[in-house]
Tab-separated table of C-alpha atoms in Angstrom:
chain	number	residue	atom	x	y	z
G	1108	MET	CA	-0.191	-0.022	0.206
G	1109	THR	CA	1.416	3.487	-0.992
G	1110	LYS	CA	1.907	6.197	2.257
G	1111	HIS	CA	-1.142	8.139	0.819
G	1112	ASN	CA	-3.322	5.457	0.362
G	1113	SER	CA	-2.126	4.237	4.419
G	1114	GLU	CA	-2.675	7.658	5.294
G	1115	ARG	CA	-6.409	8.380	4.270
G	1116	ASN	CA	-7.527	4.943	5.698
G	1117	LYS	CA	-6.470	5.997	8.664
G	1118	ILE	CA	-9.268	8.706	8.156
G	1119	MET	CA	-11.267	6.837	7.027
G	1120	ARG	CA	-13.491	3.508	7.686
G	1121	LEU	CA	-16.939	1.904	6.920
G	1122	LEU	CA	-19.349	1.997	9.028
G	1123	HIS	CA	-22.200	0.227	8.338
G	1124	THR	CA	-24.591	-1.279	5.276
G	1125	MET	CA	-28.215	0.453	5.695
G	1126	LEU	CA	-31.240	-2.222	5.301
G	1127	ARG	CA	-34.652	-0.921	5.817
G	1128	VAL	CA	-37.029	-3.957	7.268
G	1129	GLY	CA	-41.027	-4.185	7.455
G	1130	ASN	CA	-41.505	-5.801	11.046
G	1131	LEU	CA	-38.339	-4.505	13.202
G	1132	GLU	CA	-38.805	-7.436	15.866
G	1133	ARG	CA	-39.046	-10.682	13.190
G	1134	SER	CA	-35.618	-8.998	11.148
G	1135	LEU	CA	-33.711	-8.368	14.880
G	1136	ASP	CA	-34.944	-12.559	15.252
G	1137	PHE	CA	-33.180	-13.204	12.080
G	1138	TYR	CA	-29.672	-11.533	12.203
G	1139	GLN	CA	-29.725	-11.765	15.904
G	1140	ASN	CA	-30.375	-15.904	16.906
G	1141	VAL	CA	-30.221	-17.088	12.716
G	1142	LEU	CA	-27.174	-15.556	11.779
G	1143	ASN	CA	-25.327	-15.135	15.875
G	1144	MET	CA	-24.985	-10.861	15.427
G	1145	GLN	CA	-25.307	-9.054	18.336
G	1146	LEU	CA	-27.916	-5.698	18.984
G	1147	LEU	CA	-25.074	-3.780	19.764
G	1148	ARG	CA	-28.366	-0.317	20.661
G	1149	ARG	CA	-31.357	0.253	18.981
G	1150	ARG	CA	-33.485	3.747	19.309
G	1151	ASP	CA	-37.422	5.060	18.513
G	1152	TYR	CA	-37.509	8.057	16.615
G	1153	PRO	CA	-41.119	8.886	17.706
G	1154	GLU	CA	-41.988	11.978	15.850
G	1155	GLY	CA	-39.928	10.738	12.916
G	1156	ARG	CA	-41.960	6.978	13.506
G	1157	PHE	CA	-38.848	4.878	12.947
G	1158	THR	CA	-36.880	2.894	14.541
G	1159	LEU	CA	-32.751	1.950	14.195
G	1160	ALA	CA	-31.202	-1.042	15.403
G	1161	PHE	CA	-27.642	-1.733	15.148
G	1162	VAL	CA	-26.314	-5.732	15.203
G	1163	GLY	CA	-23.546	-6.825	13.945
G	1164	TYR	CA	-20.226	-9.010	15.286
G	1165	GLY	CA	-18.422	-6.393	17.429
G	1166	ASP	CA	-18.034	-3.447	18.755
G	1167	GLU	CA	-19.269	-0.711	16.337
G	1168	ALA	CA	-15.515	0.658	17.224
G	1169	ASP	CA	-13.641	-1.714	15.478
G	1170	HIS	CA	-16.931	-3.847	13.255
G	1171	THR	CA	-17.978	-2.695	10.013
G	1172	VAL	CA	-22.300	-3.655	11.279
G	1173	LEU	CA	-25.266	-3.455	10.208
G	1174	GLU	CA	-28.242	-0.501	10.567
G	1175	LEU	CA	-31.555	-2.232	10.050
G	1176	THR	CA	-34.445	0.734	9.799
G	1177	HIS	CA	-37.702	0.359	10.504
G	1178	ASN	CA	-39.825	2.807	8.729
G	1179	TRP	CA	-43.447	2.560	11.746
G	1180	ASP	CA	-45.435	3.052	8.088
G	1181	THR	CA	-44.253	1.044	5.795
G	1182	GLU	CA	-44.545	-3.522	6.110
G	1183	SER	CA	-42.389	-4.029	2.659
G	1184	TYR	CA	-40.339	-2.765	0.933
G	1185	ASN	CA	-39.311	-3.499	-3.118
G	1186	LEU	CA	-36.076	-4.705	-2.845
G	1187	GLY	CA	-35.235	-3.840	-7.325
G	1188	ASP	CA	-32.964	-5.191	-8.721
G	1189	ALA	CA	-29.195	-3.213	-8.239
G	1190	TYR	CA	-29.183	-5.315	-4.917
G	1191	GLY	CA	-26.700	-7.929	-4.629
G	1192	HIS	CA	-25.918	-9.655	-0.978
G	1193	ILE	CA	-24.049	-9.902	2.653
G	1194	ALA	CA	-21.710	-11.277	2.917
G	1195	ILE	CA	-20.365	-13.733	5.468
G	1196	GLU	CA	-17.741	-15.291	6.069
G	1197	VAL	CA	-17.807	-19.071	7.791
G	1198	ASN	CA	-16.019	-21.953	9.448
G	1199	ASP	CA	-18.499	-24.730	7.446
G	1200	ALA	CA	-21.294	-23.172	4.686
G	1201	TYR	CA	-23.136	-26.967	5.704
G	1202	ALA	CA	-23.510	-26.795	8.447
G	1203	ALA	CA	-24.622	-22.296	8.501
G	1204	CYS	CA	-27.116	-23.888	6.033
G	1205	GLU	CA	-28.589	-26.580	8.190
G	1206	ARG	CA	-28.713	-23.918	11.285
G	1207	VAL	CA	-30.468	-21.388	9.312
G	1208	LYS	CA	-33.362	-24.225	7.920
G	1209	GLU	CA	-33.210	-25.757	11.880
G	1210	MET	CA	-34.184	-21.947	12.431
G	1211	GLY	CA	-36.726	-21.935	10.174
G	1212	GLY	CA	-34.790	-20.024	7.303
G	1213	LYS	CA	-34.479	-19.386	3.781
G	1214	VAL	CA	-31.738	-21.175	2.459
G	1215	VAL	CA	-31.924	-20.069	-1.938
G	1216	ARG	CA	-28.409	-21.684	-2.916
G	1217	GLU	CA	-27.097	-24.406	-0.711
G	1218	ALA	CA	-23.351	-24.673	0.196
G	1219	GLY	CA	-21.344	-26.308	-2.707
G	1220	PRO	CA	-18.516	-24.654	-4.395
G	1221	MET	CA	-19.138	-21.175	-6.675
G	1222	LYS	CA	-18.623	-21.095	-10.603
G	1223	HIS	CA	-15.494	-21.300	-12.396
G	1224	GLY	CA	-14.047	-22.261	-8.091
G	1225	THR	CA	-13.202	-23.981	-5.271
G	1226	THR	CA	-14.261	-21.504	-2.676
G	1227	VAL	CA	-17.886	-22.878	-0.881
G	1228	ILE	CA	-20.348	-20.886	-0.840
G	1229	ALA	CA	-24.385	-20.360	-0.185
G	1230	PHE	CA	-27.615	-18.122	0.047
G	1231	VAL	CA	-29.641	-17.175	2.651
G	1232	GLU	CA	-32.866	-14.789	2.394
G	1233	ASP	CA	-33.440	-12.736	5.653
G	1234	PRO	CA	-36.961	-11.983	6.608
G	1235	ASP	CA	-37.509	-9.580	4.158
G	1236	GLY	CA	-35.684	-11.025	0.665
G	1237	TYR	CA	-32.296	-9.787	2.466
G	1238	LYS	CA	-29.347	-12.373	0.261
G	1239	ILE	CA	-26.706	-12.516	2.628
G	1240	GLU	CA	-23.617	-14.636	0.897
G	1241	PHE	CA	-21.899	-17.732	3.819
G	1242	ILE	CA	-18.483	-18.033	2.072
G	1243	GLN	CA	-16.766	-20.344	4.100
G	1244	LYS	CA	-13.686	-19.651	5.546
G	1245	LYS	CA	-10.739	-21.889	3.935
G	1246	SER	CA	-8.816	-23.815	6.629
G	1247	GLY	CA	-5.234	-22.500	7.851
G	1248	SER	CA	-6.435	-18.954	6.273
G	1249	ASP	CA	-6.924	-16.117	8.232
G	1250	SER	CA	-9.634	-14.607	6.262
G	1251	VAL	CA	-11.453	-15.613	3.085
G	1252	GLN	CA	-10.207	-16.510	-0.083
G	1253	TYR	CA	-11.857	-16.951	-3.576
G	1254	SER	CA	-9.928	-19.457	-5.577
G	1255	SER	CA	-10.507	-20.705	-9.068
């Protein structure tokens, strides 16, 4: 990394991704109980008629998290075709899919090697239809690596 990029990284960091959800309690149940995320903070904004809840795998000071926004007067959203997915690293994509199914969740692509490669991936959907990719951690690796 160049010195310029290193200096820039000290002042910029990805904080969160926001998802609009139709039923906050249902979404919190999914992210906390199915995906094992922690509820980091939650706040109602009565005058604006919305609630924000932040979930993730660690403190916001060190981790990128998800912001779940619930607009009180909206039960569902049209996700359109621009949204892709959120990716989560897992130790075992097959076991992660089984857990999702056991908890009543929806697996939309069973665990297996990605097309044209060997990295094991799977896709599940949250209660609002947002896709979440599980990427199996390579053994002996500190983080996910795509391999062909």
